[in-house]
Coordinates of C-alpha atoms in Angstrom, one line a residue:
M657 CA 0.0 0.0 0.0
S658 CA 1.4 3.4 -1.0
T659 CA 2.2 6.1 1.6
T660 CA 2.0 9.8 1.3
I661 CA 3.6 12.5 3.5
A662 CA 2.9 16.2 3.4
L663 CA 5.7 18.7 3.9
V664 CA 4.5 22.1 5.0
V665 CA 7.2 24.7 4.2
A666 CA 7.0 27.5 6.8
A667 CA 10.6 28.7 7.3
G668 CA 10.3 32.0 5.6
R669 CA 10.4 35.4 7.2
G670 CA 7.5 37.1 5.3
S671 CA 9.2 40.4 4.8
R672 CA 6.4 41.8 2.7
F673 CA 4.0 41.3 5.6
G674 CA 6.0 43.3 8.2
G675 CA 5.9 43.0 12.0
E676 CA 7.9 40.9 14.4
V677 CA 5.7 37.8 14.0
P678 CA 6.3 35.9 10.7
K679 CA 3.2 35.8 8.5
Q680 CA 2.7 32.1 8.9
Y681 CA 2.1 32.6 12.6
R682 CA -0.1 35.7 12.4
T683 CA -3.6 34.9 13.7
L684 CA -6.5 34.4 11.4
A685 CA -9.8 34.5 13.4
G686 CA -7.7 34.0 16.6
V687 CA -5.8 30.9 15.2
P688 CA -2.2 30.9 13.9
L689 CA -2.3 30.9 10.1
L690 CA -0.1 27.8 9.8
R691 CA -2.4 25.7 12.0
Y692 CA -5.1 25.7 9.3
S693 CA -3.0 23.8 6.8
L694 CA -1.4 21.6 9.4
L695 CA -4.9 20.7 10.7
A696 CA -6.4 20.1 7.2
L697 CA -3.5 17.9 6.0
S698 CA -3.2 15.9 9.2
R699 CA -6.9 15.1 9.1
N700 CA -6.9 14.1 5.4
P701 CA -7.4 10.3 5.0
E702 CA -5.2 10.2 1.9
I703 CA -2.2 11.6 3.9
D704 CA -0.3 9.3 6.3
A705 CA 1.8 12.0 8.0
V706 CA 2.6 15.7 8.1
R707 CA 6.0 17.4 8.8
A708 CA 6.6 21.1 8.9
V709 CA 9.8 22.8 7.9
I710 CA 10.4 25.8 10.2
H711 CA 12.9 28.5 10.9
R712 CA 15.2 27.9 13.8
D713 CA 13.9 31.0 15.6
D714 CA 10.3 30.0 15.4
Q715 CA 10.1 26.9 17.6
A716 CA 7.8 28.6 20.2
F717 CA 5.5 29.9 17.5
Y718 CA 5.4 26.5 15.9
E719 CA 4.6 24.7 19.1
E720 CA 1.6 27.0 19.6
A721 CA 0.4 26.5 16.0
A722 CA 0.8 22.7 16.2
K723 CA -0.6 22.2 19.7
G724 CA -2.6 19.0 20.0
L725 CA -1.9 17.8 16.5
N726 CA -0.4 14.4 15.7
L727 CA 2.5 15.5 13.5
L728 CA 6.0 14.3 12.7
S729 CA 8.6 16.4 14.5
P730 CA 9.5 19.6 12.6
V731 CA 12.8 20.0 10.7
L732 CA 14.7 23.2 10.3
G733 CA 14.7 25.1 7.0
G734 CA 17.6 26.6 5.2
K735 CA 18.5 30.1 3.8
T736 CA 16.4 29.6 0.7
R737 CA 13.1 27.9 -0.1
Q738 CA 14.9 25.2 -2.0
E739 CA 17.2 24.5 0.9
S740 CA 14.2 24.2 3.2
V741 CA 12.4 21.8 0.8
I742 CA 15.6 19.7 0.4
N743 CA 16.0 19.6 4.2
G744 CA 12.4 18.4 4.5
L745 CA 12.8 15.7 1.8
Q746 CA 16.1 14.4 3.3
S747 CA 14.4 14.2 6.7
L748 CA 12.0 11.6 5.2
H749 CA 14.8 9.2 4.2
E750 CA 13.7 6.6 6.8
E751 CA 10.0 7.0 6.1
A752 CA 10.7 6.7 2.4
P753 CA 7.1 7.5 1.3
D754 CA 5.8 6.8 -2.2
H755 CA 4.4 10.3 -2.6
V756 CA 5.1 13.7 -1.1
L757 CA 3.0 16.8 -1.1
I758 CA 4.8 20.1 -0.7
H759 CA 2.6 22.9 0.6
D760 CA 3.1 26.6 1.5
G761 CA 2.3 27.2 5.1
A762 CA 0.8 30.6 4.1
R763 CA -2.1 28.9 2.2
P764 CA -4.6 28.1 4.9
F765 CA -7.6 26.7 3.0
V766 CA -6.4 23.5 1.3
T767 CA -9.4 21.1 0.8
R768 CA -9.9 17.4 0.7
A769 CA -11.2 17.7 -2.9
L770 CA -8.0 19.4 -4.0
I771 CA -5.8 16.7 -2.4
S772 CA -7.9 14.0 -4.1
R773 CA -7.4 15.5 -7.5
L774 CA -3.7 15.6 -7.0
M775 CA -3.5 12.1 -5.8
R776 CA -5.5 10.8 -8.8
A777 CA -3.1 12.7 -11.1
L778 CA -0.1 11.0 -9.5
E779 CA -1.5 7.7 -10.7
E780 CA -0.6 8.7 -14.2
C781 CA 2.2 11.3 -13.8
P782 CA 5.2 11.7 -11.5
G783 CA 4.2 15.3 -10.6
A784 CA 1.0 17.3 -10.3
L785 CA 0.1 20.8 -9.3
P786 CA -3.2 22.8 -8.8
A787 CA -3.6 25.8 -11.0
L788 CA -6.1 28.4 -12.1
R789 CA -6.5 29.7 -15.7
I790 CA -5.6 33.3 -16.1
V791 CA -8.8 35.1 -17.3
D792 CA -7.6 38.7 -17.1
S793 CA -5.9 40.6 -19.9
L794 CA -2.1 40.7 -19.4
K795 CA -0.2 43.9 -19.9
I796 CA 3.5 44.7 -19.9
G797 CA 4.3 47.9 -18.1
N798 CA 7.1 50.3 -17.5
E799 CA 6.3 51.9 -14.2
D800 CA 2.9 53.6 -14.9
L801 CA 2.8 53.1 -18.7
V802 CA 1.5 50.2 -20.7
T803 CA 4.3 49.1 -23.1
G804 CA 2.8 45.9 -24.5
E805 CA 0.4 43.0 -24.2
M806 CA 0.8 39.3 -23.6
P807 CA -1.6 36.6 -24.7
R808 CA -3.2 34.8 -21.8
E809 CA -4.0 31.6 -23.6
G810 CA -2.2 28.7 -22.0
L811 CA -1.2 30.6 -18.9
W812 CA -2.0 29.4 -15.4
R813 CA -1.6 30.5 -11.8
A814 CA 0.2 27.8 -9.9
Q815 CA -0.8 26.9 -6.3
T816 CA 0.3 24.4 -3.7
P817 CA 0.3 21.7 -2.5
Q818 CA 2.3 20.3 -5.3
A819 CA 2.4 16.5 -5.4
F820 CA 5.2 14.2 -6.6
K821 CA 6.6 10.7 -6.5
F822 CA 9.1 10.9 -3.6
D823 CA 12.1 9.5 -5.5
V824 CA 11.4 11.8 -8.5
I825 CA 11.3 15.1 -6.5
R826 CA 14.3 14.2 -4.4
E827 CA 16.5 13.4 -7.4
A828 CA 15.2 16.4 -9.3
H829 CA 16.3 18.7 -6.5
R830 CA 19.7 17.0 -6.3
Q831 CA 20.2 17.6 -10.0
S832 CA 19.0 21.2 -9.7
L833 CA 21.6 22.0 -7.1
E834 CA 24.3 20.7 -9.4
T835 CA 23.1 22.4 -12.6
D836 CA 20.9 25.4 -11.8
P837 CA 20.3 26.3 -8.1
T838 CA 18.0 29.2 -9.0
A839 CA 15.5 27.0 -10.9
A840 CA 13.5 26.2 -7.7
Q841 CA 12.9 29.9 -6.9
S842 CA 9.5 29.6 -8.5
D843 CA 8.2 26.3 -7.3
D844 CA 9.1 22.6 -7.0
A845 CA 7.3 21.7 -10.3
V846 CA 10.0 23.6 -12.2
V847 CA 12.8 21.3 -11.0
V848 CA 10.8 18.2 -11.8
R849 CA 10.1 19.4 -15.3
L850 CA 13.7 20.5 -15.9
A851 CA 14.7 17.0 -14.8
G852 CA 12.8 15.6 -17.7
H853 CA 9.5 14.6 -16.1
Q854 CA 6.0 15.6 -16.9
V855 CA 3.8 17.6 -14.4
R856 CA 0.1 17.3 -14.6
L857 CA -2.2 20.3 -14.1
V858 CA -5.3 19.8 -12.0
D859 CA -8.0 22.4 -11.2
G860 CA -7.0 24.7 -8.4
E861 CA -9.4 26.6 -6.2
E862 CA -9.9 30.4 -5.7
G863 CA -10.2 29.7 -2.0
N864 CA -6.7 28.2 -1.9
L865 CA -5.3 31.7 -1.5
K866 CA -1.8 32.6 -0.3
V867 CA -1.4 35.2 2.4
T868 CA 1.5 37.5 1.7
S869 CA 0.3 40.8 3.1
S870 CA -2.1 42.3 5.7
E871 CA -4.6 42.9 2.9
D872 CA -4.5 39.1 2.1
L873 CA -5.1 38.3 5.7
E874 CA -8.3 40.4 5.6
I875 CA -9.4 38.6 2.4
A876 CA -8.7 35.3 4.2
E877 CA -10.9 36.4 7.1
N878 CA -13.7 37.3 4.8
W879 CA -13.3 33.9 3.0
L880 CA -13.4 32.1 6.4
R881 CA -16.6 33.9 7.3
L882 CA -18.2 32.8 3.9
K883 CA -17.2 29.2 4.7
S884 CA -18.5 29.4 8.2
P885 CA -21.6 31.5 8.1
A886 CA -22.9 30.4 11.5
S887 CA -22.0 33.6 13.3
E888 CA -23.8 36.2 15.4
V889 CA -23.3 39.8 16.5
R890 CA -23.1 40.4 20.3
V891 CA -23.1 43.8 22.0
G892 CA -21.6 44.6 25.4
N893 CA -21.7 47.7 27.6
G894 CA -19.2 49.0 30.1
F895 CA -19.3 51.8 32.6
D896 CA -16.6 53.1 35.0
V897 CA -15.9 56.0 37.3
H898 CA -12.7 57.3 38.8
R899 CA -12.4 60.2 41.3
F900 CA -9.9 63.0 41.1
G901 CA -7.0 63.3 43.6
P902 CA -3.7 65.1 44.0
G903 CA -1.6 65.4 40.8
D904 CA -1.4 67.2 37.5
R905 CA -1.7 64.4 34.9
I906 CA -4.2 61.7 33.9
T907 CA -4.2 58.7 31.5
L908 CA -7.2 58.5 29.2
C909 CA -7.4 56.0 26.3
G910 CA -3.7 55.2 26.9
L911 CA -2.6 58.8 26.5
E912 CA -1.0 60.9 29.3
I913 CA -2.7 64.3 29.4
E914 CA -2.1 67.4 31.6
S915 CA -4.9 67.9 34.0
H916 CA -5.9 70.0 37.0
A917 CA -5.9 66.8 39.1
A918 CA -5.0 63.1 38.8
L919 CA -7.4 60.1 38.7
I920 CA -7.1 57.7 41.6
G921 CA -7.1 54.0 41.0
H922 CA -5.3 50.8 41.7
S923 CA -3.9 50.6 38.1
D924 CA -3.2 53.7 36.0
A925 CA -6.9 54.7 36.5
D926 CA -7.6 54.9 32.8
V927 CA -11.4 55.1 33.1
A928 CA -11.8 55.0 29.4
L929 CA -10.0 51.8 28.8
H930 CA -11.6 50.2 31.8
A931 CA -15.0 50.9 30.4
L932 CA -14.0 49.6 27.0
T933 CA -12.5 46.4 28.5
D934 CA -15.8 45.8 30.4
A935 CA -17.8 46.3 27.2
I936 CA -15.8 43.6 25.4
L937 CA -15.9 41.2 28.3
G938 CA -19.6 41.8 28.6
A939 CA -20.2 40.9 24.9
L940 CA -18.2 37.8 25.5
G941 CA -20.1 36.9 28.6
A942 CA -16.7 36.7 30.3
G943 CA -17.4 38.6 33.5
D944 CA -15.8 42.0 34.3
I945 CA -12.4 43.6 34.6
G946 CA -12.2 42.9 38.3
Q947 CA -12.5 39.2 37.8
H948 CA -9.6 39.1 35.3
F949 CA -7.5 41.7 37.1
P950 CA -8.4 41.8 40.8
P951 CA -7.6 45.2 42.5
S952 CA -6.6 43.2 45.5
D953 CA -3.7 41.7 43.6
P954 CA -0.6 43.9 44.1
K955 CA 0.9 43.0 40.7
W956 CA -1.7 45.2 39.0
K957 CA -0.8 48.3 41.1
G958 CA 0.0 51.0 38.7
A959 CA -0.4 48.7 35.7
A960 CA -1.1 50.2 32.2
S961 CA -4.7 49.7 31.4
A962 CA -3.8 48.9 27.8
R963 CA -2.8 45.5 29.1
F964 CA -6.4 44.9 30.3
L965 CA -7.8 45.9 26.9
E966 CA -5.3 43.8 25.0
H967 CA -6.4 40.8 27.1
A968 CA -10.0 41.4 26.2
A969 CA -9.2 41.6 22.5
D970 CA -7.1 38.4 22.8
L971 CA -10.2 36.6 24.3
V972 CA -12.2 37.7 21.3
R973 CA -9.6 36.2 18.9
Q974 CA -9.3 33.0 20.9
K975 CA -13.1 32.6 20.4
G976 CA -12.6 32.9 16.6
G977 CA -14.3 36.3 16.6
R978 CA -13.5 39.9 15.7
I979 CA -14.3 43.3 17.0
L980 CA -16.7 45.1 14.7
N981 CA -16.6 48.5 16.5
V982 CA -16.3 50.2 19.8
D983 CA -18.0 53.5 20.9
L984 CA -16.7 55.4 24.0
T985 CA -18.3 58.4 25.7
L986 CA -16.2 60.3 28.3
I987 CA -18.3 62.4 30.8
C988 CA -16.3 65.2 32.4
E989 CA -16.0 69.0 32.7
A990 CA -12.2 68.9 32.4
P991 CA -9.8 68.2 30.8
K992 CA -11.0 69.1 27.3
I993 CA -11.2 65.9 25.2
G994 CA -11.5 67.5 21.7
P995 CA -7.7 68.3 21.2
H996 CA -6.9 64.7 22.0
R997 CA -9.8 62.9 20.4
E998 CA -8.0 61.6 17.2
A999 CA -4.9 60.5 19.1
M1000 CA -7.2 58.6 21.5
R1001 CA -9.0 56.9 18.7
Q1002 CA -5.7 55.8 17.1
T1003 CA -4.3 54.5 20.4
V1004 CA -7.4 52.4 21.0
A1005 CA -7.4 51.1 17.4
D1006 CA -3.7 50.1 17.8
I1007 CA -4.4 48.3 21.1
L1008 CA -7.3 46.4 19.7
G1009 CA -5.7 45.8 16.3
I1010 CA -8.7 47.2 14.4
A1011 CA -9.2 49.9 11.8
L1012 CA -9.4 53.5 13.0
S1013 CA -12.8 53.8 11.4
R1014 CA -14.1 51.2 13.9
V1015 CA -13.3 53.4 16.9
S1016 CA -15.4 56.3 18.2
V1017 CA -14.5 58.6 21.0
K1018 CA -17.0 61.2 22.2
A1019 CA -17.2 63.6 25.2
T1020 CA -20.0 65.3 27.0
T1021 CA -20.7 67.1 30.2
T1022 CA -23.5 67.0 32.7
E1023 CA -24.2 70.7 32.7
K1024 CA -22.4 71.2 36.0
L1025 CA -24.7 68.6 37.6
G1026 CA -23.5 65.7 39.8
F1027 CA -20.0 64.6 40.7
T1028 CA -18.7 65.1 37.1
G1029 CA -20.3 68.5 37.0
R1030 CA -18.5 69.4 40.3
S1031 CA -15.2 68.1 38.7
E1032 CA -14.9 65.4 41.3
G1033 CA -14.1 62.7 38.8
I1034 CA -14.6 61.3 35.3
A1035 CA -17.1 58.7 34.1
A1036 CA -16.9 56.7 30.9
E1037 CA -19.4 54.6 29.1
A1038 CA -18.5 52.2 26.3
N1039 CA -20.2 49.9 23.9
A1040 CA -18.6 47.1 21.9
A1041 CA -20.0 45.0 19.0
L1042 CA -18.4 41.7 18.3
E1043 CA -18.9 39.1 15.6
L1044 CA -18.5 35.6 17.1
P1045 CA -19.3 32.0 16.1
S1046 CA -22.8 31.2 17.1
A1047 CA -23.3 29.9 20.6
D1048 CA -23.7 26.4 19.2
E1049 CA -20.3 26.5 17.5
V1050 CA -18.2 28.0 20.4

C-alpha cells in the first residue's frame, strides 16, 4: 500500500507582511495561520503523516500552532526555499514515502477535494500541481505606462500543495543543485520538469489563496466567514468611574494628558480603557475587569490599562471572533477631550488591532450637575460590538 507524507514549508520570514511575527504565525480568526494547513492535512485520510519545515527562531511559534496535532517532529529550514524543501525531503529518508505533497504554510484553505485531484493525477504522472486559468488581460508595463500586451492563452496561476513521487522530486532537487540552483525559486514543479519529467495540471481553487500581506489576511478572514456563516453579533456595555485626587496628569485612552488633578485607582486609573474592557468582556459573557485583574492583587498596582484591553481583545480572537466597532463616551468637565480625540482613537485602534474607522471617542458634560459637574471625577461609558461564532459553535 502506498504512503503519502505532506511537507509544509514554513521557514520564511514574510518580509512583505512586516511586523515581528512571521506571517505564517499571524492569527486568522484567533488561530495561527499555519495551523489551518497543518490541521487540514493531518486530518486528510489520503495523507499518512505531516511534517513542517520551520525557521530555527520559530520553535515557540510552531509549538503553539501545532498544539494537540499528531505531526512528525519539525525539521529546520535553510537560507532559501529550495534548501528548506531539500531539508524536508532528506528528513523523510527513513519513512521513504511513495508520494510527497509540498505545501506553502501561508495557504490556509487546502481542501480534501483538491488533495484527491492531486493524488489521482499522480497515478498517471510523476508530478501534479493545482492551477487556475488566467482570465484577465495581461499587460506589460514600464512603471505607470503600458508598453505591450501578452496573450493569456495557455497561462495558469500555480498553487500548492504540489504532489510528486518521492524519488522523483528528491532526485530532481539534487540535479537542480548541481546544474541550476536558481531554478527552484519559482516552485518545485520547475525542478521536476527540468529534470525531464511531466507535471500534470489539476483544477486549483480560488479559496486556496496565499497570504503574503495584511490585505491578504483580511481577504482570508472574509473567506473564512463565507465558509462558516454560523456567526452572530453580540453587543456589550461597560461603565466606569474614577475620582480625582492630587496630581497634574491623567491617563485616558492610553494617553497621558495634563490635568488639574490626577485620577485615583489601583492601576493607572484609565477610566476610558476600563469601560472599553468591560464592554468587550460583557459581549463575550466573560465577567468583568475585576474578575480578570483583581484590584486586591498587588501585581496590577500602577499597571497600564492597555494590558487589560489587550487581554479582552485576545479573548475575542481566541473565540474565533472579531471586534466590529467600539464606541466610547467620556463624561467630564475637564480636561477638554477635543484636542486629544484623534490620538485617543488611534491608540485604542492600535491596542485592539482594528481599523481607526471602527473606533469612536466622544465627550460630553452633565451641565455642572452631579459629581462630574463638580469636577470630582470622570465617568466613561463604552459599547462594543463583536462578531462571534454562534453559541452552538463555540
